[in-house]
Short mmCIF file of C-alpha atoms in Angstrom, two decimals:
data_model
loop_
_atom_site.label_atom_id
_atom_site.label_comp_id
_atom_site.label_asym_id
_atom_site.label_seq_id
_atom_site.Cartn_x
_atom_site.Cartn_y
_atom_site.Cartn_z
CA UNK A 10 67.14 95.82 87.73
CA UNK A 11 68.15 92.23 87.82
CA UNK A 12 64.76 91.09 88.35
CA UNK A 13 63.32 92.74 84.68
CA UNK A 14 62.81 90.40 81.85
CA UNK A 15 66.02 91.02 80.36
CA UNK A 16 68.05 89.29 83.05
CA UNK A 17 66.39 86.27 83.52
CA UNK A 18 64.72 83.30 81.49
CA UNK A 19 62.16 80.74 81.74
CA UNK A 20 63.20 77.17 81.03
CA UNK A 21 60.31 75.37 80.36
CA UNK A 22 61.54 71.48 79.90
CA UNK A 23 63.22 69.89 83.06
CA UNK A 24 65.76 68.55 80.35
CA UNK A 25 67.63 71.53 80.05
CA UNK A 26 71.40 71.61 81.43
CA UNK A 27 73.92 74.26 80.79
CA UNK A 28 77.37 72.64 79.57
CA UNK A 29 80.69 73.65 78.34
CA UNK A 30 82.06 73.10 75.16
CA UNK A 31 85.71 72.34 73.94
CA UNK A 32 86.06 76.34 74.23
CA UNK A 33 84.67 76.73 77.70
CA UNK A 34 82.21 78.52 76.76
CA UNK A 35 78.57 77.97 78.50
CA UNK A 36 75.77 76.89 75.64
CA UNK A 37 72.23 75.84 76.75
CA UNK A 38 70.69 72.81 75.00
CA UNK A 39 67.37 70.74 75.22
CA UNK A 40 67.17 66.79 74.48
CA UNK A 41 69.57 65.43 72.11
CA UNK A 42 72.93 66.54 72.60
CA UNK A 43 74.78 63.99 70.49
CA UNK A 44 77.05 66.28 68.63
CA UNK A 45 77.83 67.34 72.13
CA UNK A 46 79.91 64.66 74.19
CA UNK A 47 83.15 62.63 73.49
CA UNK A 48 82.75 58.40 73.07
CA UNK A 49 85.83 57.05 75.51
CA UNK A 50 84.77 53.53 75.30
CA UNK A 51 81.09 51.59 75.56
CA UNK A 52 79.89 49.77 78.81
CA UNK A 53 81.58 52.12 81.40
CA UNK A 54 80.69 51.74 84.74
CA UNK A 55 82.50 54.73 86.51
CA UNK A 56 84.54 58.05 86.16
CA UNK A 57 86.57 58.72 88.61
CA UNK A 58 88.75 61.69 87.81
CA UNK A 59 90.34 64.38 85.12
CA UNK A 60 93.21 65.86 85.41
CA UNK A 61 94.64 69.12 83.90
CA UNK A 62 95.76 67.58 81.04
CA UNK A 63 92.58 65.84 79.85
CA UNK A 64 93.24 62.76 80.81
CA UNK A 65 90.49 60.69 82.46
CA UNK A 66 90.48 57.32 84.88
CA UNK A 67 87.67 54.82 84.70
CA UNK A 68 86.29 51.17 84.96
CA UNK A 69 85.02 48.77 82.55
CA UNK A 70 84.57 45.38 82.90
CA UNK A 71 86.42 45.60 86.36
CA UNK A 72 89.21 46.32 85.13
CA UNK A 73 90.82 50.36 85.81
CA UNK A 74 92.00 52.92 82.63
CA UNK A 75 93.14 55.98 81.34
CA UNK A 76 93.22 57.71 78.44
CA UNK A 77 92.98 60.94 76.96
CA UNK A 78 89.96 63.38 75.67
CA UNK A 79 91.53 63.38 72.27
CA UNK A 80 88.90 60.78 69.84
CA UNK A 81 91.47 60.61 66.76
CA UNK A 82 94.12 59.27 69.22
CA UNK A 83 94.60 55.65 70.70
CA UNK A 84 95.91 56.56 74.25
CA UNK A 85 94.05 54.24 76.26
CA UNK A 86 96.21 52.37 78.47
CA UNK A 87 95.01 49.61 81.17
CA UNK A 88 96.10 50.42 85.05
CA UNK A 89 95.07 47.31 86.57
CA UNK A 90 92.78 44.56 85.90
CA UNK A 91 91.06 44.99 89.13
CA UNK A 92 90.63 47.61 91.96
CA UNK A 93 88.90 48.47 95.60
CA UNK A 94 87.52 51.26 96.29
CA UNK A 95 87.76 55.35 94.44
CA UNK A 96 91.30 55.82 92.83
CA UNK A 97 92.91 58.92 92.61
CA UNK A 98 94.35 61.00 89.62
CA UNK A 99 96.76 63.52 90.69
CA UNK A 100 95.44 67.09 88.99
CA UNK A 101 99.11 67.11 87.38
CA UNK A 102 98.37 63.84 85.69
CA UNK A 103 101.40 62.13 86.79
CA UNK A 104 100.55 59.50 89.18
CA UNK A 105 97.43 57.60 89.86
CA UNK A 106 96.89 55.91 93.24
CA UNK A 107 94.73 52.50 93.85
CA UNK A 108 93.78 49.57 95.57
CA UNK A 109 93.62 46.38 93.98
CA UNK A 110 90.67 43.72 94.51
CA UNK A 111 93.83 41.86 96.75
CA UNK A 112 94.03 45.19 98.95
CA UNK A 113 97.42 45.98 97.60
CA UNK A 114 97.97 49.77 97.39
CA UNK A 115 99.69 51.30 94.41
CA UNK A 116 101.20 54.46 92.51
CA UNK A 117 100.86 54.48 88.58
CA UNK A 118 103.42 56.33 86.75
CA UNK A 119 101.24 57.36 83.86
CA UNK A 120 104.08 58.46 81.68
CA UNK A 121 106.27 55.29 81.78
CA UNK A 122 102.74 53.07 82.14
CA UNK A 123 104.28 51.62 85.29
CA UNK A 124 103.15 50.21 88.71
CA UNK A 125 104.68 50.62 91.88
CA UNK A 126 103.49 48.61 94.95
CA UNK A 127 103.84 50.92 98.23
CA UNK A 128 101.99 48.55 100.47
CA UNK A 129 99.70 45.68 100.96
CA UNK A 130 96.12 44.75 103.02
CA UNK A 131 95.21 48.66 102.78
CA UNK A 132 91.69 49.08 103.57
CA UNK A 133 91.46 52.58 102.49
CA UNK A 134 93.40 55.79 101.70
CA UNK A 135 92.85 59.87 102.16
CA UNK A 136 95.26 61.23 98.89
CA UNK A 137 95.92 64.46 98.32
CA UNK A 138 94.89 65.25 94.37
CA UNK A 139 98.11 67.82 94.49
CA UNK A 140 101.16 65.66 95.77
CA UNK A 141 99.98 62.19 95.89
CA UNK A 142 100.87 62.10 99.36
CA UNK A 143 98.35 59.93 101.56
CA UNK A 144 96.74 58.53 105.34
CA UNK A 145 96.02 55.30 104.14
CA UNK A 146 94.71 52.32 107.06
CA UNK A 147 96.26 48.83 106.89
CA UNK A 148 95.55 45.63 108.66
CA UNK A 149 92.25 47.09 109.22
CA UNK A 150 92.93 50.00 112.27
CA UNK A 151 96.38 50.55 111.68
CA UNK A 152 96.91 54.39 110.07
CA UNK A 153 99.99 55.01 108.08
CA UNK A 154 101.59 58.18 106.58
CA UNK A 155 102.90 57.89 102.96
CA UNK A 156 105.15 61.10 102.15
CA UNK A 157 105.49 60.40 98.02
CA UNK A 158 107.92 58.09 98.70
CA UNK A 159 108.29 56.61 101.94
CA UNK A 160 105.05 55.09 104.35
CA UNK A 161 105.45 54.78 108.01
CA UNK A 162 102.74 53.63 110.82
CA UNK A 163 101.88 56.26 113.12
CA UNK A 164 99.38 55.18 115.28
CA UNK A 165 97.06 52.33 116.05
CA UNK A 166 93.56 51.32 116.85
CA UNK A 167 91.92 54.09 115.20
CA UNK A 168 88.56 53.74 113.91
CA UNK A 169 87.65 56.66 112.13
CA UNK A 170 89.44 59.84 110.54
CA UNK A 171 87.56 63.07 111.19
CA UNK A 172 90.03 65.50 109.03
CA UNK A 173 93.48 64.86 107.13
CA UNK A 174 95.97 67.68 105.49
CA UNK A 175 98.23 64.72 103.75
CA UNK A 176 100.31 67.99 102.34
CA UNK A 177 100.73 69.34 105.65
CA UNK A 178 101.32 65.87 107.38
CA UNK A 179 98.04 66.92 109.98
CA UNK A 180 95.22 64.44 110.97
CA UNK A 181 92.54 64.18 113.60
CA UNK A 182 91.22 60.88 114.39
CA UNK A 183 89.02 58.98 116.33
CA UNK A 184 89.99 55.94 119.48
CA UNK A 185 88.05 53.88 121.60
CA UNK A 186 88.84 53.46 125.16
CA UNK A 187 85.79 53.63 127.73
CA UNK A 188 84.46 56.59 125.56
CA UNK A 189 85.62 58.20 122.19
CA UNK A 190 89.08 59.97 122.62
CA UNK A 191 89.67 62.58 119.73
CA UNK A 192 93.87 63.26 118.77
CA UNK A 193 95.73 65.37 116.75
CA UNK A 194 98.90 64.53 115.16
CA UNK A 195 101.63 66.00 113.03
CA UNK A 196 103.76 64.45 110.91
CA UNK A 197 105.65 61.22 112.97
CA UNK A 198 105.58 63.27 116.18
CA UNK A 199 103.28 61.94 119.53
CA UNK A 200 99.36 62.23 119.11
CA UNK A 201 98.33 65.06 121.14
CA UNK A 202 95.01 64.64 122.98
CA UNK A 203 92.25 66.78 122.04
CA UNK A 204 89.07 65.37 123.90
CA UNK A 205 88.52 62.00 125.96
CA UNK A 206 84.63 62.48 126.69
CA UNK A 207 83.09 61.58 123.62
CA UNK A 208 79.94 59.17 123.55
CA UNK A 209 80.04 58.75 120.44
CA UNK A 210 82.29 58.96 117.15
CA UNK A 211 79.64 60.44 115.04
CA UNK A 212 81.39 63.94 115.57
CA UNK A 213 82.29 66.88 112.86
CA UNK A 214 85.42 67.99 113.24
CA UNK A 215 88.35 70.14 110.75
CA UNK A 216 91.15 71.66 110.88
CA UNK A 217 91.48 75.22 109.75
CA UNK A 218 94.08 76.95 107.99
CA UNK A 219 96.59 74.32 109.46
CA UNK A 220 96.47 76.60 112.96
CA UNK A 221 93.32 75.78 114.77
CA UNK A 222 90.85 72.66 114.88
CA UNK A 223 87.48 73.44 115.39
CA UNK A 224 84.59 70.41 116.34
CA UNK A 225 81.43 69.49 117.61
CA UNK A 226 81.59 66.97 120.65
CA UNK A 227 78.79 64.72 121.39
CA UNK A 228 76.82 67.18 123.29
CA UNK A 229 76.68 69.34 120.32
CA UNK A 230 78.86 72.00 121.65
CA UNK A 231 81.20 73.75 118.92
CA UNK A 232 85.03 73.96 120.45
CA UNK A 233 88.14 75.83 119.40
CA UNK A 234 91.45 74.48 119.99
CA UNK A 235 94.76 76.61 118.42
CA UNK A 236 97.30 74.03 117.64
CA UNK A 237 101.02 75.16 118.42
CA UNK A 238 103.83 72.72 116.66
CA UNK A 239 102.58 69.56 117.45
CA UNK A 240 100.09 69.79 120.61
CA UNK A 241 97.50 71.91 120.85
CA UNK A 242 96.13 74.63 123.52
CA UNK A 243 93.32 74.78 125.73
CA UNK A 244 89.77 73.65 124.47
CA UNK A 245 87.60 76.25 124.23
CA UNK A 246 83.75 76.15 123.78
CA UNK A 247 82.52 78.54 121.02
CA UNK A 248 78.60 77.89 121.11
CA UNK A 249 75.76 74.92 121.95
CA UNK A 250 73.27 73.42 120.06
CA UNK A 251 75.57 73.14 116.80
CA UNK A 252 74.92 70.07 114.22
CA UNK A 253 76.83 71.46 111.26
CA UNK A 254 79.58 73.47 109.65
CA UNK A 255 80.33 75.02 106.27
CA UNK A 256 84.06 75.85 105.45
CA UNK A 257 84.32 79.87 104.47
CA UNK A 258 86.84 81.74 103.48
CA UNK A 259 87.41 83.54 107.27
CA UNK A 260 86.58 80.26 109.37
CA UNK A 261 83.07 78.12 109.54
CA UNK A 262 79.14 79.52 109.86
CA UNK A 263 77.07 77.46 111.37
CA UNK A 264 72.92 77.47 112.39
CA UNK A 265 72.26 77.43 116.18
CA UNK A 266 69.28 78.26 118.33
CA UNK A 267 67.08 76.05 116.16
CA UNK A 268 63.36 76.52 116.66
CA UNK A 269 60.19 74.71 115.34
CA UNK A 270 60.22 74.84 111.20
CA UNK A 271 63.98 74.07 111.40
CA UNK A 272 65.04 77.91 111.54
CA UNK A 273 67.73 79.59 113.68
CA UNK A 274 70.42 81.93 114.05
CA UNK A 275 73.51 81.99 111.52
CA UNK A 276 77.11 82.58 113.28
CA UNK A 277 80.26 82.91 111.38
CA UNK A 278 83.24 82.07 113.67
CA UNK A 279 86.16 84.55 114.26
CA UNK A 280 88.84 82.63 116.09
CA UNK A 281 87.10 81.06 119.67
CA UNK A 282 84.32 83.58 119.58
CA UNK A 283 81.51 83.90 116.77
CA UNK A 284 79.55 87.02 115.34
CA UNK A 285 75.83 86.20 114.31
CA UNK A 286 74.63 87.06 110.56
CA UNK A 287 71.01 86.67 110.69
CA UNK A 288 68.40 85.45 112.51
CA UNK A 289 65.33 82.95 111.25
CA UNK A 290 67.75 81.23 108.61
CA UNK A 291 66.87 77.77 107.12
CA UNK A 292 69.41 75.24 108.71
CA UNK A 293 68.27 72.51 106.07
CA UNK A 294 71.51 71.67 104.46
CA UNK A 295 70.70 72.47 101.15
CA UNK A 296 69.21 75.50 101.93
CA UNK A 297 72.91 76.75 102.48
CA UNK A 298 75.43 77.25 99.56
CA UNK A 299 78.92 79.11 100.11
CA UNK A 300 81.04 80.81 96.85
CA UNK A 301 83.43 78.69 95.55
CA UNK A 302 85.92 81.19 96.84
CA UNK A 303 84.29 80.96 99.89
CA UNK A 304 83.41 84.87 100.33
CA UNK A 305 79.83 84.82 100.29
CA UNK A 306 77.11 82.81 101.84
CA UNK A 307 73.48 82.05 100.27
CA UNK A 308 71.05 81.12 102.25
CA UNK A 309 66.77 80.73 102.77
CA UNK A 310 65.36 83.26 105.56
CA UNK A 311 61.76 83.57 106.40
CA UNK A 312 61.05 79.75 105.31
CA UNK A 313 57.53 78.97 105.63
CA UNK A 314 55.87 75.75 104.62
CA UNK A 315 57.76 75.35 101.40
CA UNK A 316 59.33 78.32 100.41
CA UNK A 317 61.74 81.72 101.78
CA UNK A 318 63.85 84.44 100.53
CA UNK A 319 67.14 83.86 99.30
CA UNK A 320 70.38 86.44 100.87
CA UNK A 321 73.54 86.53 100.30
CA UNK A 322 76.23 87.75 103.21
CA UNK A 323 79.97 88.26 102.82
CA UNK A 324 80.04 87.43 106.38
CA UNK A 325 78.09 90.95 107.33
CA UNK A 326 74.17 92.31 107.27
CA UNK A 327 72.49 89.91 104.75
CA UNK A 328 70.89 91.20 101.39
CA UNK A 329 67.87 90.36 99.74
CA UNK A 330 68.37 89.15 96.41
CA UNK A 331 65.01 87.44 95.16
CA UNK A 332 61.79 86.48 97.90
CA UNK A 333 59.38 82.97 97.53
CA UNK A 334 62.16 80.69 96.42
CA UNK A 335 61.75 76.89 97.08
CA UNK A 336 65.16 75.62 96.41
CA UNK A 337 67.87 77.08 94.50
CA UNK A 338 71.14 75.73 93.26
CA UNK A 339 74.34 77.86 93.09
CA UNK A 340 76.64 77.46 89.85
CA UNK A 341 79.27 80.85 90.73
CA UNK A 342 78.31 84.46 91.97
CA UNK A 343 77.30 85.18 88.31
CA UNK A 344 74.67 82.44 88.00
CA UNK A 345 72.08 80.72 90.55
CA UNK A 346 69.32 78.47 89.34
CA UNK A 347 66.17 78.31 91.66
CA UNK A 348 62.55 77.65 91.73
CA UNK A 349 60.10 80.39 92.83
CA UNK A 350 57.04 79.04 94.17
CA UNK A 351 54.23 77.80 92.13
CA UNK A 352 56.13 77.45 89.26
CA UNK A 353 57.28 73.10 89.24
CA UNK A 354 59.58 71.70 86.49
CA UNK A 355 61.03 75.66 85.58
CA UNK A 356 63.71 77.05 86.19
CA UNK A 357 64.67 80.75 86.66
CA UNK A 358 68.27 81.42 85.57
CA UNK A 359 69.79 85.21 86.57
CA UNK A 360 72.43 87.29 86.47
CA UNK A 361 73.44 88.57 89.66
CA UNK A 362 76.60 90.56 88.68
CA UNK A 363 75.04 93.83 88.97
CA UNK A 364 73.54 93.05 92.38
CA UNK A 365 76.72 91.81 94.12
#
């Protein structure tokens, strides 16, 4: 049984973390954990990325570097004396992308410790972490495409970006006219228009597997579109009363049909219909975790005052895996961390592999 005392155990200090060390192996440890971390450099203010060759970007003194995970050797190497906003380390370690205090926008060659300027009075940029290719906004509304090694402006006025793919050259974004207009685009090609009736741009919208966009308008209705080369088909409506999405594997599952207590229905889309997982679910955000592989859903059911039970669902009948939990955090499909009730400042850790 997973629930005997052989599977799980009582940590009694709210100190305790689990960490990897240098051989990826998971240790537990309590208070000092000196012998356990790396010194890059004193007074840092930020860490903004690693990339699969240890390499690390950060800011001191407002100034932007990188260097290395390696303490007996003197890599560190200064990218800029000044930046704007979150740079971006591409997970091959090659480039990093940045905007400077002027709002200049530029690609760092790591290996030859080189800048390139690719464009100037860039407010802010959406970079894909594989290629390095980028949406990026300039002169303030303007939205350009930058492929890796050419930028182009494709559209203008645009005051918010709902979704990018900058590998698949794909973007939805938001206008103003009278009301809200919603448009897809790919690549260089005409914006297609997706919805014009929008009262507001506070809207959720993605696209999915680079063939359909699904989104909720401003009266909270979840819609389907199936995008075909560069336009899209007919909008269809998939449900009402929808105020968020979580990404799965197999589409998005969403809570509708809230009642008093914050507790609904859970759908899982399939295409423009959905198929409903369970009823009485907690739709408090974190009350919802999906796998990172995005195969199974964990969620609170039965939540009363302050606690529920916690399921899990590969997108079918929901199973039981442990009842009176008050919050839980999900570290893989192995391990989950939560806190039964009347137990504060402890954590139960268990191993769920014989369960799922």
């Amino acid at each position: 049984s997973i629930f005997g005392n052989e599977d799980a155990m009582e940590i009694e200090q709210p100190t305790a973390r689990v960490v990897k060390n240098s051989l990826g192996e998971a240790s537990n440890f309590r208070g000092d954990v000196s012998n356990n971390y790396v010194r890059l450099s004193n007074m840092l203010f930020q860490i903004y990325g690693v990339d699969s060759n240890k390499n690390v970007i950060y800011t001191k003194d407002g100034a932007l570097f990188i260097k290395g995970l390696k303490v007996s050797k003197d890599d560190k190497m200064k990218i800029s004396d000044s930046y704007y906003n979150k740079p971006v380390l591409l997970k091959n370690g090659k480039y990093v992308y940045y905007i400077d205090s002027s709002k200049n926008l530029y690609k760092y060659n790591v290996a030859k410790d080189r800048n390139e300027q690719i464009d100037s009075n860039v407010g802010q940029m959406y970079v894909s972490e594989e290629s390095g290719k980028m949406y990026y906004y300039k002169n303030g509304s303007n939205l350009h495409y930058y492929d890796g090694k050419d930028n182009e402006e494709i559209a203008q006025d645009v005051v918010y970006i709902a979704d990018s793919d900058p590998d698949e050259a794909q973007i939805l974004y938001l206008k103003k006219d009278n009301k809200y207009e919603l448009y897809y685009q790919k690549g260089n090609k005409e914006a297609d228009l997706v919805d014009d009736s929008l009262s507001n741009g506070a809207i959720t919208a993605y696209i999915y597997d680079n063939k359909v966009i699904y989104y909720i308008d401003s009266k909270n209705n979840l819609n389907y579109a199936k995008i075909k080369g560069a336009r899209i088909k007919r909008v269809i409506k998939v449900d009402e009363e929808v105020y968020d999405l979580y990404a799965v594997k197999k589409g998005f599952i969403y809570v509708t049909d809230i009642e008093e207590g914050n507790s609904g229905s859970l759908y899982i889309t399939k295409g423009p219909e959905a198929k409903k997982i369970d009823d009485n679910v907690s739709s408090v955000r974190s009350n919802i975790k999906v796998s990172n592989n995005g195969k199974k859903i964990y969620y609170l059911k039965d939540f009363e005052e302050t606690s529920g039970n916690l399921y899990v669902s590969s997108g079918g009948e929901g199973k039981k895996i442990v009842k009176n939990v008050c919050s839980y955090e999900y570290a893989n499909d192995d391990l989950i961390y939560y806190v039964p009730i009347g137990i504060i400042y402890s954590f139960f850790i268990f191993n769920f592999l014989s369960f799922l």
